[in-house]
XYZ file of C-alpha atoms in Angstrom:
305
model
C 0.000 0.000 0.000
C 3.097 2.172 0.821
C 4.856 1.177 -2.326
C 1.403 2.670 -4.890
C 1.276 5.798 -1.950
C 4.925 6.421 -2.902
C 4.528 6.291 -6.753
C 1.144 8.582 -6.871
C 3.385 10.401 -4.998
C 6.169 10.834 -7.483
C 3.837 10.562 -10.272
C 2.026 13.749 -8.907
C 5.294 15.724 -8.577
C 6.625 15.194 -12.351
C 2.803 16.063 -13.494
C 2.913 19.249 -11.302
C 3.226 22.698 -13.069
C 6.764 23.302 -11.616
C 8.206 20.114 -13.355
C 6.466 21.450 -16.590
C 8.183 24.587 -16.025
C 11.390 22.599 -15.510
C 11.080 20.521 -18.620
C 10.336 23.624 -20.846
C 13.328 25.873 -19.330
C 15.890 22.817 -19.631
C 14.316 22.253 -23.485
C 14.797 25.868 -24.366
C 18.627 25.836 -23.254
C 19.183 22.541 -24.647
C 17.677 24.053 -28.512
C 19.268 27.163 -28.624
C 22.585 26.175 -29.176
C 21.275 24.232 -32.546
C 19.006 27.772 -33.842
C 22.536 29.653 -33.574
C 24.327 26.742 -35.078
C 21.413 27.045 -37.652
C 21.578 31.244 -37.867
C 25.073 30.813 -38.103
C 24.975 28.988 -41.051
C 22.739 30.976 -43.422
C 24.832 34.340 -42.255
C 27.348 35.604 -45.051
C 30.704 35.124 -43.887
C 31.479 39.345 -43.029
C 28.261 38.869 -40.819
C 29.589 36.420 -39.089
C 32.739 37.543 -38.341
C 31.100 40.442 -37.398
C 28.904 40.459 -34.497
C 26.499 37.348 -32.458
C 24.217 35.052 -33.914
C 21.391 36.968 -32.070
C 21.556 40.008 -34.466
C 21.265 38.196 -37.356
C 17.266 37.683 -35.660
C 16.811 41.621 -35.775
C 18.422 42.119 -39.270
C 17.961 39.014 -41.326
C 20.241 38.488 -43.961
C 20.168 34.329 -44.477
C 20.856 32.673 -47.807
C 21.450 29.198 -48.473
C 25.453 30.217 -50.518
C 26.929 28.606 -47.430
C 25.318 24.841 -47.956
C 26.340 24.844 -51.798
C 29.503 25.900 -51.019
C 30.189 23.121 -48.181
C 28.342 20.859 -50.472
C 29.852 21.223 -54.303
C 32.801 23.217 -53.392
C 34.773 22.524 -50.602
C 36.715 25.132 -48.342
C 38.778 26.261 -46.219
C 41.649 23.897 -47.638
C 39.281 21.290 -48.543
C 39.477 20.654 -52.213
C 35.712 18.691 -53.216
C 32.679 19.301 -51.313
C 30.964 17.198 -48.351
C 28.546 15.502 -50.494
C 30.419 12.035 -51.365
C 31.441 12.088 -47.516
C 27.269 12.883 -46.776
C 26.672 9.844 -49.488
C 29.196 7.545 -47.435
C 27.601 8.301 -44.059
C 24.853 6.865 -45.222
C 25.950 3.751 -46.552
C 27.812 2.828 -43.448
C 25.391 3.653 -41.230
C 22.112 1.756 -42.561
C 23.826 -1.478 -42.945
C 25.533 -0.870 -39.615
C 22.291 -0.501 -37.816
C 20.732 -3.046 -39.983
C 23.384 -5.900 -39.529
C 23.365 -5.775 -35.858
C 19.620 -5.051 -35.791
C 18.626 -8.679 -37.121
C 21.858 -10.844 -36.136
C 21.057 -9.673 -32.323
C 16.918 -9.862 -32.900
C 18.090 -13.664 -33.724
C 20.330 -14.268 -31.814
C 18.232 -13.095 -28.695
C 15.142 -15.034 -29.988
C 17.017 -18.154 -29.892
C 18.645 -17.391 -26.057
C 15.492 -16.484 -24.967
C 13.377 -19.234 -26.154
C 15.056 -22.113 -27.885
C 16.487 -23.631 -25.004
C 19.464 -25.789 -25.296
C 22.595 -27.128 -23.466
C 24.785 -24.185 -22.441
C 22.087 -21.447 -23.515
C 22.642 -19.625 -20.253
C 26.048 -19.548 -20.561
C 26.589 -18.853 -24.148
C 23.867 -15.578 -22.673
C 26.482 -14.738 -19.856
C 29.280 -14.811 -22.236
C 27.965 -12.226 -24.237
C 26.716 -10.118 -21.316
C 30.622 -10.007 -20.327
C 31.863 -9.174 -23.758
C 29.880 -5.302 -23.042
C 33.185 -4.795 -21.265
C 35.817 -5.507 -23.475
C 36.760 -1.685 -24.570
C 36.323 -0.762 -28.029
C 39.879 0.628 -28.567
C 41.521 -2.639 -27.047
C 39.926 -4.260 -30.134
C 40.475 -1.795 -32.931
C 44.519 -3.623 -33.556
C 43.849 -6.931 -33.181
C 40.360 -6.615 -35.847
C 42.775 -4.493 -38.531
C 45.385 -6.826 -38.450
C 42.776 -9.478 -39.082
C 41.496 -8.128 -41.875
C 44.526 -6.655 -43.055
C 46.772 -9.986 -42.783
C 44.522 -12.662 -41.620
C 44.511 -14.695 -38.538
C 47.560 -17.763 -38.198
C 48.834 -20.250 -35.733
C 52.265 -20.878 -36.903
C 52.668 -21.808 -40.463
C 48.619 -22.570 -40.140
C 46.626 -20.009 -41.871
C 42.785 -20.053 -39.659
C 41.614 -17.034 -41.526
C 42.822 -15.491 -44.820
C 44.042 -12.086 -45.237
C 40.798 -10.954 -46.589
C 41.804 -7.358 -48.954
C 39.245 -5.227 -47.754
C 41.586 -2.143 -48.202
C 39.003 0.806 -50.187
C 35.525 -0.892 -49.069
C 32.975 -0.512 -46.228
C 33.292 -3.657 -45.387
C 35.531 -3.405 -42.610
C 33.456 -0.735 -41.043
C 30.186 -2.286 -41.043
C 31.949 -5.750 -39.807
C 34.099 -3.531 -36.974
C 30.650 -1.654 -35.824
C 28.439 -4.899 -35.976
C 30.829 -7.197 -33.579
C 31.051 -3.969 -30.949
C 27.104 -3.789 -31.184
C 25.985 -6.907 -31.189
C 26.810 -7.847 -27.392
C 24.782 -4.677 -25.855
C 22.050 -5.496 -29.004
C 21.751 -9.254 -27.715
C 21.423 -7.983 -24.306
C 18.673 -5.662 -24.342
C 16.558 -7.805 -27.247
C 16.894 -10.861 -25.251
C 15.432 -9.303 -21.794
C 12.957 -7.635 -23.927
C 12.022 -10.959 -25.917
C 11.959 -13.307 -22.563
C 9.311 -11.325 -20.853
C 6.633 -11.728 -23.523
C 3.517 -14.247 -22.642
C 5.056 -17.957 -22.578
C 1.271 -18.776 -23.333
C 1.447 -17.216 -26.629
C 4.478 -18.687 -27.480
C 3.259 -22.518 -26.251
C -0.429 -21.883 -28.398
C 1.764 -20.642 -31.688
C 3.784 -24.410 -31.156
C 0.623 -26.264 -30.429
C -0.801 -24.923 -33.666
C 2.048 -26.294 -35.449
C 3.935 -22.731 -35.877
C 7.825 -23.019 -36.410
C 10.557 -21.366 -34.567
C 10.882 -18.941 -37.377
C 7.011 -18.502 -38.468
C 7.201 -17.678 -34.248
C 9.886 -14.998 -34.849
C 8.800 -13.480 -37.783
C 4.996 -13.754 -37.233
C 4.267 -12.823 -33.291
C 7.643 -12.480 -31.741
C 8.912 -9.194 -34.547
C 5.711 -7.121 -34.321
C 5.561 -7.530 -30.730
C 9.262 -6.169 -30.457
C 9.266 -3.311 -32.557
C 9.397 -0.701 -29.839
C 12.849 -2.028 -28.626
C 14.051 -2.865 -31.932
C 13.731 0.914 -32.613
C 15.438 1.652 -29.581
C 18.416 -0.033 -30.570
C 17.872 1.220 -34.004
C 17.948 5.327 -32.736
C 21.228 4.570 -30.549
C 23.082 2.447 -33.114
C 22.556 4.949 -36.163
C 23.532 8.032 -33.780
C 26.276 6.304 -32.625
C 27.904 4.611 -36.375
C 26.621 8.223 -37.852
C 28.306 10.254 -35.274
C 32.106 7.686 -35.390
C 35.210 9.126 -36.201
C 37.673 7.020 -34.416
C 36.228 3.810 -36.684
C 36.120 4.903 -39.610
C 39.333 6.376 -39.618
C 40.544 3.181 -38.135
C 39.431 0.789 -40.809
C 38.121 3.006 -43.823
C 41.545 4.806 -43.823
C 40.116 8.221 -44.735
C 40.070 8.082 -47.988
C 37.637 9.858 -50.285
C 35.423 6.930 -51.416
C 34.666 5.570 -48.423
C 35.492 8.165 -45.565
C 32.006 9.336 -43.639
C 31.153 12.906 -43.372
C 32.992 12.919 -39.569
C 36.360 12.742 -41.580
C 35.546 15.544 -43.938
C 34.296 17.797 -41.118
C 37.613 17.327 -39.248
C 39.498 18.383 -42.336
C 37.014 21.321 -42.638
C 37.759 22.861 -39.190
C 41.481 23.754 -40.339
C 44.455 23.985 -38.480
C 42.907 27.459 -36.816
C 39.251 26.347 -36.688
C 38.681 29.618 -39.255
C 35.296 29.750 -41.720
C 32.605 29.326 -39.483
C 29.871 29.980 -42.317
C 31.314 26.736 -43.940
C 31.912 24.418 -40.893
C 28.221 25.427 -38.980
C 26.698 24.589 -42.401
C 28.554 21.572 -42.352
C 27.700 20.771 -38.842
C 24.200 21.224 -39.370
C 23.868 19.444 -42.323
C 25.794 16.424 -40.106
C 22.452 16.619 -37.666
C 19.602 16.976 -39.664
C 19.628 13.147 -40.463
C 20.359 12.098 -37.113
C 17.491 13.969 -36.321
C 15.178 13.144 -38.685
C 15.614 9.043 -37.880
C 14.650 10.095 -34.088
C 11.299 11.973 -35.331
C 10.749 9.083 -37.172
C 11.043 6.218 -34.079
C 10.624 8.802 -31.939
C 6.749 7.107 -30.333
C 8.681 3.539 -30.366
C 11.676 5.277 -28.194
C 9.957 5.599 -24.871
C 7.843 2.720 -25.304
C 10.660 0.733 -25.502
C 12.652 2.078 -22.766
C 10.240 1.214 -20.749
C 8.960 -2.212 -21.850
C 9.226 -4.419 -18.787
C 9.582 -1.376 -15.824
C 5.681 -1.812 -14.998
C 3.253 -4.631 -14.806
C -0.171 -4.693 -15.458
C-alpha cells in the first residue's frame, strides 16, 4: 500500500506545473545552441565575423550560398565538397544498424526461447563481452582483416583485402554492437507471454514462423530503440572509420571531412556550422521518425499490469 502511496506520490510531482516549467526551461537551453548553429549557417561570412548570432534575428540576412559551397565546393583547404562524404555516411550507417539489428533480434530469440545445453552460458558470455573496450579491439580486428589470422605456419583465416571498401566498417561496428544489441533484445524478448508462445507451437507454428509472425511485431518498440542509438552512434564515429576506412575519399564518412574542414585554426565558421548542421539533420530526422517507439521501448518491462 506504501509502495502505490509512494509512486502517486512521485507521479504527482513530475505532473505538477513546476516540473512542466522545468522541462520547458531545460528544453529551451538545450535548442538554442542548434538555432545559432542554424543562424550561423545561413549568415554571409562578413556577418559572421562580425557580431552574435542573435543580431542576425533583428536584421535578417540568411541565404542558403553557405550549404552549396560546403556541399559542391569545398573550403577552407578542402578541395571537393561534403557531399560524397554525406553519401558515405549513409551507406555505413544503414547497414551498420541493420546488420546488428537482425543478427542480435536472432540471436536473442534463440537465447530467450530455444532452449538448449549451455544457452545460459553462451547468454552470460555475451553479457561479459559489453566490457571488453572498443579501442583494445580496434589492432587486433585491422590486423585481421589486413593480414589474416595464423597459428604458426597454419593459416585459420585469410588475409581478406578489404583495403578501399565498407566492409571493414560495417563488420568492426556490428561485432562492438551486437553484445549490448543481444542484451537488451533478449530481456525484452523473454518477458513476452510464454502462453502465446506454447499456443503458436501447439498450432504447429515453427521457430521462425514464431519470430517473424508474433515475436517481430511484438518487439518493434525495442528494436527501434536499438535502431535510434546504433545509427547516432555509427553516424556520429570518427575514431572507426578512420581506423578501418583509412580516410580516404570513397569511403570516408562525413565525420572525416568535417575534421578536415575545421582547419588547423578552426577559421570559416559559415562553412563548418553549415557543415555541422547538415551532419544533424539526419540524425534527427531518424529520431522523429522512431521517436513514439523510443519511450515505449525504454520502458517495456519497468511496470506490470
Amino acid at each position: 500500500m506504501s509502495v502505490r502511496r509512494d509512486g502517486n506520490a512521485v507521479r504527482k510531482a513530475f505532473s505538477s506545473p513546476l516540473a512542466s516549467v522545468f522541462v520547458i526551461a531545460v528544453t529551451v537551453l538545450w535548442t538554442v545552441p542548434t538555432v545559432g548553429l542554424l543562424v550561423t549557417s545561413l549568415r554571409p561570412k562578413q556577418d559572421v565575423t562580425a557580431d552574435g548570432w542573435w543580431n542576425a534575428l533583428l536584421h535578417p540576412d540568411f541565404g542558403l550560398d553557405n550549404y552549396h559551397t560546403v556541399l559542391f565546393e569545398g573550403g577552407s583547404g578542402v578541395s571537393t565538397g561534403l557531399m560524397p562524404f554525406l553519401v558515405n555516411s549513409l551507406a555505413i550507417s544503414v547497414p551498420a544498424t541493420l546488420f546488428p539489428l537482425v543478427l542480435a533480434a536472432m540471436a536473442a530469440y534463440a537465447l530467450a526461447w530455444v532452449r538448449f545445453k549451455g544457452s545460459d552460458t553462451l547468454f552470460f558470455v555475451v553479457f561479459a563481452l559489453q566490457v571488453v573496450p572498443m579501442q583494445m579491439a580496434l589492432i587486433p580486428l585491422l590486423q585481421l582483416f589486413s593480414g589474416g589470422a595464423h597459428l604458426g605456419s597454419l593459416t585459420v583465416v585469410p588475409a581478406l583485402d578489404l583495403k578501399g571498401t565498407y566492409v571493414p566498417v560495417w563488420l568492426a561496428h556490428t561485432m562492438f554492437a551486437l553484445p549490448l544489441a543481444i542484451f537488451l533484445l533478449h530481456n525484452f524478448m523473454a518477458q513476452l507471454p510464454r502462453d502465446l508462445m506454447e499456443a503458436a507451437v501447439v498450432d504447429g507454428a515453427s521457430h521462425f514462423k514464431i519470430f517473424r509472425s508474433i515475436v517481430l511485431p511484438l518487439c518493434t518498440p525495442a528494436l527501434a530503440s536499438f535502431a535510434i542509438f546504433q545509427f547516432l552512434w555509427v553516424w556520429n564515429d570518427l575514431l572507426v572509420a578512420l581506423t578501418f576506412a583509412g580516410g580516404t575519399p570513397e569511403v570516408a564518412p562525413m565525420t572525416v571531412r568535417l575534421a578536415q574542414l575545421s582547419g588547423s585554426f578552426g577559421g570559416r565558421w559559415e562553412l563548418l556550422t553549415a557543415g555541422a548542421f547538415l551532419s544533424i539533420v539526419i540524425p534527427l530526422g531518424v529520431f522523429f521518425a522512431l521517436q513514439r517507439y523510443f519511450v515505449r521501448g525504454l520502458l517495456a518491462g519497468s511496470v506490470k499490469g
